[in-house]
GROMACS .gro file of C-alpha atoms in nm:
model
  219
    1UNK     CA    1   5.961   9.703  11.870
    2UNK     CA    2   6.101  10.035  11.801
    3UNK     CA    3   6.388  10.095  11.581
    4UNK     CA    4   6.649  10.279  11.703
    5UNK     CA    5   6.862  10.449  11.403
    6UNK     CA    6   7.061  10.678  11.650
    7UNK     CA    7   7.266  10.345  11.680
    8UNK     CA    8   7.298  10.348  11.269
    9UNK     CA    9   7.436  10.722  11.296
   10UNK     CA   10   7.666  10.609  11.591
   11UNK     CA   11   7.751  10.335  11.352
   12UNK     CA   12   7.868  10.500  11.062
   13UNK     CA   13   8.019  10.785  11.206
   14UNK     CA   14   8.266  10.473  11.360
   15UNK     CA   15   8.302  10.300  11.041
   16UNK     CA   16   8.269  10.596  10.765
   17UNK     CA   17   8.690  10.588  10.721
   18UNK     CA   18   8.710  10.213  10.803
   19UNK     CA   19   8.486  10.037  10.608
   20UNK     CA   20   8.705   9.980  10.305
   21UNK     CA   21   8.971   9.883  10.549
   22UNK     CA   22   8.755   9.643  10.792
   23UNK     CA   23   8.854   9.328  10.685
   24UNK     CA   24   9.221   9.357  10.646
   25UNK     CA   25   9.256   9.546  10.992
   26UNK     CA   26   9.014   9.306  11.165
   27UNK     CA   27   9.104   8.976  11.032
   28UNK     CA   28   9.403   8.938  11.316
   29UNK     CA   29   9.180   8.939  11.577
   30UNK     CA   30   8.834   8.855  11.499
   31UNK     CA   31   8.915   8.483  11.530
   32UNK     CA   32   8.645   8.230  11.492
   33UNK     CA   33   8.423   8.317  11.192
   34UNK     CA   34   8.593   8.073  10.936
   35UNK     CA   35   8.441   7.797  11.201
   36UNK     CA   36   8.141   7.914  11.233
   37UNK     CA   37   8.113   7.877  10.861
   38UNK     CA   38   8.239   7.527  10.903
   39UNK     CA   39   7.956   7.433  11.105
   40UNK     CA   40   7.723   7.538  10.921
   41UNK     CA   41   7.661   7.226  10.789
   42UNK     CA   42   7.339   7.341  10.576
   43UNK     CA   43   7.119   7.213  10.261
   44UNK     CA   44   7.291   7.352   9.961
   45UNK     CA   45   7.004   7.545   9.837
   46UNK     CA   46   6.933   7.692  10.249
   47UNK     CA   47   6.855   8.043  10.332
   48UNK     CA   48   7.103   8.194  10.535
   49UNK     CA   49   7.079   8.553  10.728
   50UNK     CA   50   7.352   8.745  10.844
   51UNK     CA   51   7.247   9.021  11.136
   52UNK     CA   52   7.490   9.295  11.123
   53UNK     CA   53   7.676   9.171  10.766
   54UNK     CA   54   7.915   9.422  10.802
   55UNK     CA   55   8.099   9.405  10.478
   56UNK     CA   56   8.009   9.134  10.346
   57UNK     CA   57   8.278   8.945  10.447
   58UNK     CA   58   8.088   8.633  10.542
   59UNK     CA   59   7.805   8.618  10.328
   60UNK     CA   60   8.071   8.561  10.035
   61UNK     CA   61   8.237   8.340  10.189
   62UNK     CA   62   7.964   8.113  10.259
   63UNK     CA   63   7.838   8.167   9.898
   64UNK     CA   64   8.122   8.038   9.738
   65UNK     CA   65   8.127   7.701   9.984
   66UNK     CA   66   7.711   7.659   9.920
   67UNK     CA   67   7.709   7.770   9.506
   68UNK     CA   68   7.292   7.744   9.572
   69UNK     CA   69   7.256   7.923   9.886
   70UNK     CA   70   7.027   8.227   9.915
   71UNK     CA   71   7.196   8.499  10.102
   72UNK     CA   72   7.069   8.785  10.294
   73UNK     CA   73   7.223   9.055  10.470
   74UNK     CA   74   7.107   9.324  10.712
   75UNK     CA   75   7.278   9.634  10.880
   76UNK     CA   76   7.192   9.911  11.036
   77UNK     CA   77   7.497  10.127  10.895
   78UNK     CA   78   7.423  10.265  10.552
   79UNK     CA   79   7.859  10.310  10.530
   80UNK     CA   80   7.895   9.913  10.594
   81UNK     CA   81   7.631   9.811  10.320
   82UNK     CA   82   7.776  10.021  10.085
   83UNK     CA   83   8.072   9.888  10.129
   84UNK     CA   84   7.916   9.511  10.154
   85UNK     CA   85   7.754   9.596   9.819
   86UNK     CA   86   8.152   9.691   9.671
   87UNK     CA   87   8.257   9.384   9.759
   88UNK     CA   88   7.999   9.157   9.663
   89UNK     CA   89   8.008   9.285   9.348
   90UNK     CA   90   8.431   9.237   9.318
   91UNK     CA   91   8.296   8.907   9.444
   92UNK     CA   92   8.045   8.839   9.139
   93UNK     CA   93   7.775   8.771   9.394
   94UNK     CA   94   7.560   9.087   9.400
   95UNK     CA   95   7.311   8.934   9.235
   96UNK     CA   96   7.339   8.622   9.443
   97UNK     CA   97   7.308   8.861   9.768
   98UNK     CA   98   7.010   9.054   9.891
   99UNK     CA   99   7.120   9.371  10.095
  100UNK     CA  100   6.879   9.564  10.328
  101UNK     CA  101   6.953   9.843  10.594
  102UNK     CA  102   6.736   9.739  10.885
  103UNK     CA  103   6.739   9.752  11.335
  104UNK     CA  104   6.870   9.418  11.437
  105UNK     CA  105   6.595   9.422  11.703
  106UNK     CA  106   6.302   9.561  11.491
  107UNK     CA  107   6.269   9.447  11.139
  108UNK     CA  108   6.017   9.293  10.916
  109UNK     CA  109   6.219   8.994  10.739
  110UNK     CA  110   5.943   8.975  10.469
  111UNK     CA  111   5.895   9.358  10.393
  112UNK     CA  112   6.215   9.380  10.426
  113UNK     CA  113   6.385   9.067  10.210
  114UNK     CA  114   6.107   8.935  10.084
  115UNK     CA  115   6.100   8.628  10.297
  116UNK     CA  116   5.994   8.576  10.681
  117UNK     CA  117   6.230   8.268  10.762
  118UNK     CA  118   6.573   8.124  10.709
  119UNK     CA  119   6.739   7.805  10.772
  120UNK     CA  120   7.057   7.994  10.929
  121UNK     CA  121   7.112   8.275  11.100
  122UNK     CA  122   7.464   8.456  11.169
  123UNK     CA  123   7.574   8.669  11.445
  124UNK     CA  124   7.957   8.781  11.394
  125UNK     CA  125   8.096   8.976  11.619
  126UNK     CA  126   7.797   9.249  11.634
  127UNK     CA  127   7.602   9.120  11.971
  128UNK     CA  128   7.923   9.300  12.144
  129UNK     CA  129   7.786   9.634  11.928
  130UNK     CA  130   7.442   9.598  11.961
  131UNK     CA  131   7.302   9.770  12.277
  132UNK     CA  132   7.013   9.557  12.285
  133UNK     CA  133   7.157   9.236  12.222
  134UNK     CA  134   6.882   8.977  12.395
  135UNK     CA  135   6.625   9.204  12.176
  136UNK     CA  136   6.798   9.122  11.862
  137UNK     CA  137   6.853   8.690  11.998
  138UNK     CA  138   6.503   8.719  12.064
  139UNK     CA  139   6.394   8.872  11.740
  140UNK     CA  140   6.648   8.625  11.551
  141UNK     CA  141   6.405   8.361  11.694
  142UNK     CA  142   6.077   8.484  11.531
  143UNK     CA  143   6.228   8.414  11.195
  144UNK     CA  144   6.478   8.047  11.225
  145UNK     CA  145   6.292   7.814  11.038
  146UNK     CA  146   6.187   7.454  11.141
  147UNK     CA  147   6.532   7.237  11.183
  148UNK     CA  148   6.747   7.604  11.190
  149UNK     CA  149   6.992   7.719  11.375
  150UNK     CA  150   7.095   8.044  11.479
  151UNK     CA  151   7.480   8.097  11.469
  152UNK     CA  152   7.725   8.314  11.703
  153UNK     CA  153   8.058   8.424  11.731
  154UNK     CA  154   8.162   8.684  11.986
  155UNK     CA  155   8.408   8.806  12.216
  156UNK     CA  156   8.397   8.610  12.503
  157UNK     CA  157   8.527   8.648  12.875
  158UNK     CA  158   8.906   8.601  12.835
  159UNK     CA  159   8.908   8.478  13.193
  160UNK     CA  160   9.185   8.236  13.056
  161UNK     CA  161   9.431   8.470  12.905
  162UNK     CA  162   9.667   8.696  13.045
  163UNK     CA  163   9.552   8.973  13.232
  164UNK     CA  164   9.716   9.234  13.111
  165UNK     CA  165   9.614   9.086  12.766
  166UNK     CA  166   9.220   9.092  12.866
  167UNK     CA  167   9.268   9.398  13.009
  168UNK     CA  168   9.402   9.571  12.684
  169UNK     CA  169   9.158   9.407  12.450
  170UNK     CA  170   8.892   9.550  12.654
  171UNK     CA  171   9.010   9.880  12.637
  172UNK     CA  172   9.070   9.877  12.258
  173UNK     CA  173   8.765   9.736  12.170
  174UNK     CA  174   8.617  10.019  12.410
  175UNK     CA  175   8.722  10.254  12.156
  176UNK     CA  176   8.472  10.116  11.903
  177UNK     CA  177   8.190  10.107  12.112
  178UNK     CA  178   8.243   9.693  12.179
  179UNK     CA  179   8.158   9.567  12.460
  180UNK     CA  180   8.189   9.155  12.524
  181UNK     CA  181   7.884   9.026  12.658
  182UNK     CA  182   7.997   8.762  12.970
  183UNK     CA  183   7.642   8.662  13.006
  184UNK     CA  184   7.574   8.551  12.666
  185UNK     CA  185   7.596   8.208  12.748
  186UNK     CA  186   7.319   8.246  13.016
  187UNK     CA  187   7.120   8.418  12.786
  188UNK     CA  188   7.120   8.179  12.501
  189UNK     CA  189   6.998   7.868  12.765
  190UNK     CA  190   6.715   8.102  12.891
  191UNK     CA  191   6.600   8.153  12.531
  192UNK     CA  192   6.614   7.873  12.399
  193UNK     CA  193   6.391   7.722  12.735
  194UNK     CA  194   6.181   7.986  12.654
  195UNK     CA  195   6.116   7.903  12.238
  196UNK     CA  196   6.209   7.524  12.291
  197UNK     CA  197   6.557   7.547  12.108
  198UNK     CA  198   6.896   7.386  12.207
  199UNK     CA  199   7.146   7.602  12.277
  200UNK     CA  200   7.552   7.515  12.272
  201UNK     CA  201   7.801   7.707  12.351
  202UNK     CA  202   8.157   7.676  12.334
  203UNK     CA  203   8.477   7.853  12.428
  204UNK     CA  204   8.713   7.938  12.159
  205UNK     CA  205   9.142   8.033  12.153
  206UNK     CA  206   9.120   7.983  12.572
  207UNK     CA  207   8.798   8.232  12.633
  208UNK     CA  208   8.930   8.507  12.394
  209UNK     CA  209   8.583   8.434  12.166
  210UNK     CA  210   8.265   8.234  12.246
  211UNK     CA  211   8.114   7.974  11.964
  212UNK     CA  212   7.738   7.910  11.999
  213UNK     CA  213   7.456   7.801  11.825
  214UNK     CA  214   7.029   7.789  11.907
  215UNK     CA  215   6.861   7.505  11.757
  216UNK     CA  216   6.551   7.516  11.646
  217UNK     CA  217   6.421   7.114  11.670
  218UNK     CA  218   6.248   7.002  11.312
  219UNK     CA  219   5.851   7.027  11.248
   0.00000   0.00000   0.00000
């Protein structure tokens, strides 16, 4: 697989002015994440991955809840993981958290973060971003450990809300180059009967996000 870093350049030119301000503009409407950290459910010393980490946000989060955990994060925006590595360090965790720039779709976990597989993995709120979004499910796959899970938070349909309400989330999250995914949920079954995973998936706040994991049965 190809990288594609025109997406990284796309990426920061979005974020550049925002990334110090992500969290507390996004926090009102990115609903969801605190549960998928709730289900995480993992060993206390597990490996976790976040695709697209963003800021950080997450990966600290789930640090303080699993004290042993080893955390990795990849982006492809060099403006987000500087601003990840700001706040893990407010955080006290930057030595906890390993930080890479790398394609969702096209990375080498182990030249990259010095390990090839992890016990969790964590999309939030990036498949909507990521143009190839199967790609990077399908390359997620290659590295879940025996007994892992992948987990995903996104936008979902928001056939159950308001129209005018879907219709206006839509067009503001057009504006950031976001686009929910309606057949995620199709998707995940077809991978997973493809690997041999379980996949679950869940609506969330009446179809404004979608919850779902791939399970990955143990060895």
């Amino acid at each position: 697989m190809k990288a594609d870093f025109r997406h990284g350049e796309l990426m920061d030119r979005v974020y550049r002015h925002q990334a110090a301000i992500y969290d507390l503009t996004r926090k009102y409407y990115l609903l969801g994440r605190d549960r998928l950290i709730d289900d995480l459910e993992m060993a206390p010393d597990a490996a976790i991955l976040e695709i697209a980490c963003g800021t950080g946000r997450n990966l600290i989060r789930i640090g303080r809840r699993y004290p042993e955990a080893q955390l990795y994060g990849v982006d492809i925006s060099g403006a987000m993981l500087r601003q990840a590595s700001k706040n893990s360090s407010h955080a006290a965790m930057n030595w906890r958290i390993r930080l890479a720039k790398a394609d969702a779709c096209a990375f080498d976990p182990q030249m990259t973060l010095k390990r090839a597989q992890f016990d969790r993995i964590v999309f939030s709120y990036c498949l909507s971003m990521i143009p190839d979004w199967q790609g990077a499910l399908e390359h997620a796959v290659t590295m879940l450990a025996p007994g892992g899970r992948i987990h995903i938070v996104d936008f979902g349909a928001q056939d159950r809300l308001p129209r005018w309400f879907g219709g206006g989330i839509r067009w503001w999250l057009s504006k950031f180059h976001v686009a929910p995914r309606p057949d995620l949920g199709d998707a995940l079954h077809r991978i997973a009967a493809a690997h041999g995973l379980q996949a679950e998936t869940r609506s969330h706040c009446r179809g404004y996000a979608v919850i779902a994991t791939l399970r990955r049965p143990a060895a």
